[in-house]
GROMACS .gro file of C-alpha atoms in nm:
model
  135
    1UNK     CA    1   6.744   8.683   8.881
    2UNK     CA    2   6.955   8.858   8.605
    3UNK     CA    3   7.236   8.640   8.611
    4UNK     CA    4   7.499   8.902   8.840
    5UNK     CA    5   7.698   8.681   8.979
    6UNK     CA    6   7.878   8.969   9.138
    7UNK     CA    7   8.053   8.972   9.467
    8UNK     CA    8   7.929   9.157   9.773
    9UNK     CA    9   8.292   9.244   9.905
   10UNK     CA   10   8.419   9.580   9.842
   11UNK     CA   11   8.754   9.607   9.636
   12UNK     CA   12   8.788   9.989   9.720
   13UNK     CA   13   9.199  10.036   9.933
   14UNK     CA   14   9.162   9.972  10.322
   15UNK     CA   15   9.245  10.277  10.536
   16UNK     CA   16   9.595  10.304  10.606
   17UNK     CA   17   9.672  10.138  10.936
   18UNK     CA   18   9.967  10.063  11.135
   19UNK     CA   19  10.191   9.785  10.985
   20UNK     CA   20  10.463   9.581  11.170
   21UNK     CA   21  10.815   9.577  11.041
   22UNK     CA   22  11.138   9.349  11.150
   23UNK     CA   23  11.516   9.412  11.149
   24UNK     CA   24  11.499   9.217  10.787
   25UNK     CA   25  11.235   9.412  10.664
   26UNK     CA   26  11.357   9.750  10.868
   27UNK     CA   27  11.577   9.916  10.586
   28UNK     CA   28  11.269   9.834  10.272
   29UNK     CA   29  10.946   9.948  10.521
   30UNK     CA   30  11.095  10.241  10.642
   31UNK     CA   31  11.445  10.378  10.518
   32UNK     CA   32  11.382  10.338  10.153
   33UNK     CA   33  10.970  10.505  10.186
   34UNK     CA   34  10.851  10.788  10.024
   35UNK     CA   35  10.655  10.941  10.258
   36UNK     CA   36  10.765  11.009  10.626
   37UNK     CA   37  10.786  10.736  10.863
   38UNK     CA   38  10.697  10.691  11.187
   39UNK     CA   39  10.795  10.408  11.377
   40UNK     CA   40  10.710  10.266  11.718
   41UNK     CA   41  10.928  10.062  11.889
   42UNK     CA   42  10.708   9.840  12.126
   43UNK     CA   43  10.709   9.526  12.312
   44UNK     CA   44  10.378   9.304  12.404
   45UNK     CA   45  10.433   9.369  12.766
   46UNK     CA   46  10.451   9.731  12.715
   47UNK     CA   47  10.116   9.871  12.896
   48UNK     CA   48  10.211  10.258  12.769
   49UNK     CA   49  10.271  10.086  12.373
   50UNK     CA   50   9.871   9.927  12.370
   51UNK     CA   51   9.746  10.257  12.496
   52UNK     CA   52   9.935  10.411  12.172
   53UNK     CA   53   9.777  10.183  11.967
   54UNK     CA   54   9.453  10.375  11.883
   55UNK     CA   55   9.614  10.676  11.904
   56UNK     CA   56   9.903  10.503  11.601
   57UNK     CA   57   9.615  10.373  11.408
   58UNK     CA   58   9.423  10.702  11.400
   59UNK     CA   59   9.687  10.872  11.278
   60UNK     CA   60   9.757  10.634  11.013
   61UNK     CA   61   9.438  10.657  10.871
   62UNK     CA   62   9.399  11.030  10.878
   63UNK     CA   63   9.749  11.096  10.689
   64UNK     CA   64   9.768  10.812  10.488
   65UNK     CA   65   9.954  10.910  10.206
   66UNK     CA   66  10.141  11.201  10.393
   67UNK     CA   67  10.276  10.973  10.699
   68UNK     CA   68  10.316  10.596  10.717
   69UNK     CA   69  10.289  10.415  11.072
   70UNK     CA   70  10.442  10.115  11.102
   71UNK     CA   71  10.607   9.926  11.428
   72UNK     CA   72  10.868   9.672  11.595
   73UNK     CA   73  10.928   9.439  11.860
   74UNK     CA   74  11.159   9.584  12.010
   75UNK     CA   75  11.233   9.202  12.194
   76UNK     CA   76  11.177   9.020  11.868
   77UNK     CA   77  11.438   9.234  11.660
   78UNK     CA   78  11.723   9.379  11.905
   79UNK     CA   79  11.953   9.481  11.624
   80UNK     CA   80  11.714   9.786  11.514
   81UNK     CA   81  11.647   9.854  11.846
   82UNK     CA   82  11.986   9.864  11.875
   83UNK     CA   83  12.107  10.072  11.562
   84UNK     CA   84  11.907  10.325  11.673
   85UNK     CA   85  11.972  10.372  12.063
   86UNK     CA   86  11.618  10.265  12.148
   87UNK     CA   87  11.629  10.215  12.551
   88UNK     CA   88  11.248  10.271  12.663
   89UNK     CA   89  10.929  10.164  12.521
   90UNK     CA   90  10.722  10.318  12.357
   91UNK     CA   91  10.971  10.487  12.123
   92UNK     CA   92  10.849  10.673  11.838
   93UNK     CA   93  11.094  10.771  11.559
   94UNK     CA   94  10.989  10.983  11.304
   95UNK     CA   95  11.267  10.911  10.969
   96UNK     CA   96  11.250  11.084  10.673
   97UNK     CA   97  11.454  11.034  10.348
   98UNK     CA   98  11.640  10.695  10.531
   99UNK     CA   99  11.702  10.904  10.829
  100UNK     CA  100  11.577  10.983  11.178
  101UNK     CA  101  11.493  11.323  11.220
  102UNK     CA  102  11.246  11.326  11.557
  103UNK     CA  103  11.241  11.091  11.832
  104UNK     CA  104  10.954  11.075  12.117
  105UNK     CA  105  10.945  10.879  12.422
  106UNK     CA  106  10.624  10.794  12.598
  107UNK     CA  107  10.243  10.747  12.491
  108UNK     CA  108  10.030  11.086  12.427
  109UNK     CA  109   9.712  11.149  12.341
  110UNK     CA  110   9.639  11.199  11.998
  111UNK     CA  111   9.645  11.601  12.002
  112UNK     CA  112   9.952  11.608  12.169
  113UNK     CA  113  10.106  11.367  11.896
  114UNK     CA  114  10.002  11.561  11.614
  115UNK     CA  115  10.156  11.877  11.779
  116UNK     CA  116  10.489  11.706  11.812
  117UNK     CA  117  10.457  11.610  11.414
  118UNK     CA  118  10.317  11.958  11.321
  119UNK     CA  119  10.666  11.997  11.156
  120UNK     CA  120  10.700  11.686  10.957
  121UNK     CA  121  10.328  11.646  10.856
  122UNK     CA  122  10.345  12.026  10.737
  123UNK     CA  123  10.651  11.938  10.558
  124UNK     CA  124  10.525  11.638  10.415
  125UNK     CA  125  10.416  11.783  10.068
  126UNK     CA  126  10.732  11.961  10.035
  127UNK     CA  127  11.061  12.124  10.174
  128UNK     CA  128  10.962  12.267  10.530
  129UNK     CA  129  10.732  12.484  10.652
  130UNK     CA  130  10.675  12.855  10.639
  131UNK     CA  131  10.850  13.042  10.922
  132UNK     CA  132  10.607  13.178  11.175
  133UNK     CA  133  10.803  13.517  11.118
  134UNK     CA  134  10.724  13.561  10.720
  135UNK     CA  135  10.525  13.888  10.665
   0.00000   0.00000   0.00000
């Protein structure tokens, strides 16, 4: 042996994945990001909220850096739920600059999801999108 007493685990940054947030956490994770936000508000009884899950950490891996996906309990933190007039699960908010700006009700496939964001994810790097009408 050489002496490489080097480790086998990999130090390279994990894929982006979904991350959970909490009403004290809500205003840091979300309101003061960067990047867009999209939030799911979600329960663990919630049969529509698990099939979203795959679809939530898909699309956090694929836009990491462009779109952060994080979500909440909606029966572990009822004051965010509240704030934000959440009354069915799964909710998905999209906020941008501290502020909601889309909000979705019901799980989608994946296609469908990234239709509904077309706007924010092509706005993402900067201020909007063109207009479908420019010459």
């Amino acid at each position: 042996m050489d002496g490489d007493t080097r480790s086998t685990t990999t130090t390279a940054a994990p894929a982006a994945t979904v991350t959970e947030t909490s009403d004290a956490d809500f205003a840091a994770d979300v309101l003061a990001a960067g990047p867009p936000v999209l939030v799911q508000f979600t329960a663990v009884w919630c049969g529509p909220c698990r099939q979203l899950k795959p679809v939530l950490a898909a699309l956090a891996a694929e836009e990491a850096g462009r779109l952060r996906v994080v979500e909440i309990d909606v029966d572990h933190n009822p004051a965010t739920t509240a704030r934000y007039g959440v009354l069915a699960t799964p909710t998905l908010m999209v906020f941008q600059a501290g502020e909601p700006v889309k909000s979705l009700v019901g799980a989608r496939p994946k296609r469908r999801l990234r239709q509904e964001l077309a706007d924010v994810l092509d706005g993402a790097g900067g201020r909007g999108a063109v207009p479908d009408s420019a010459p």
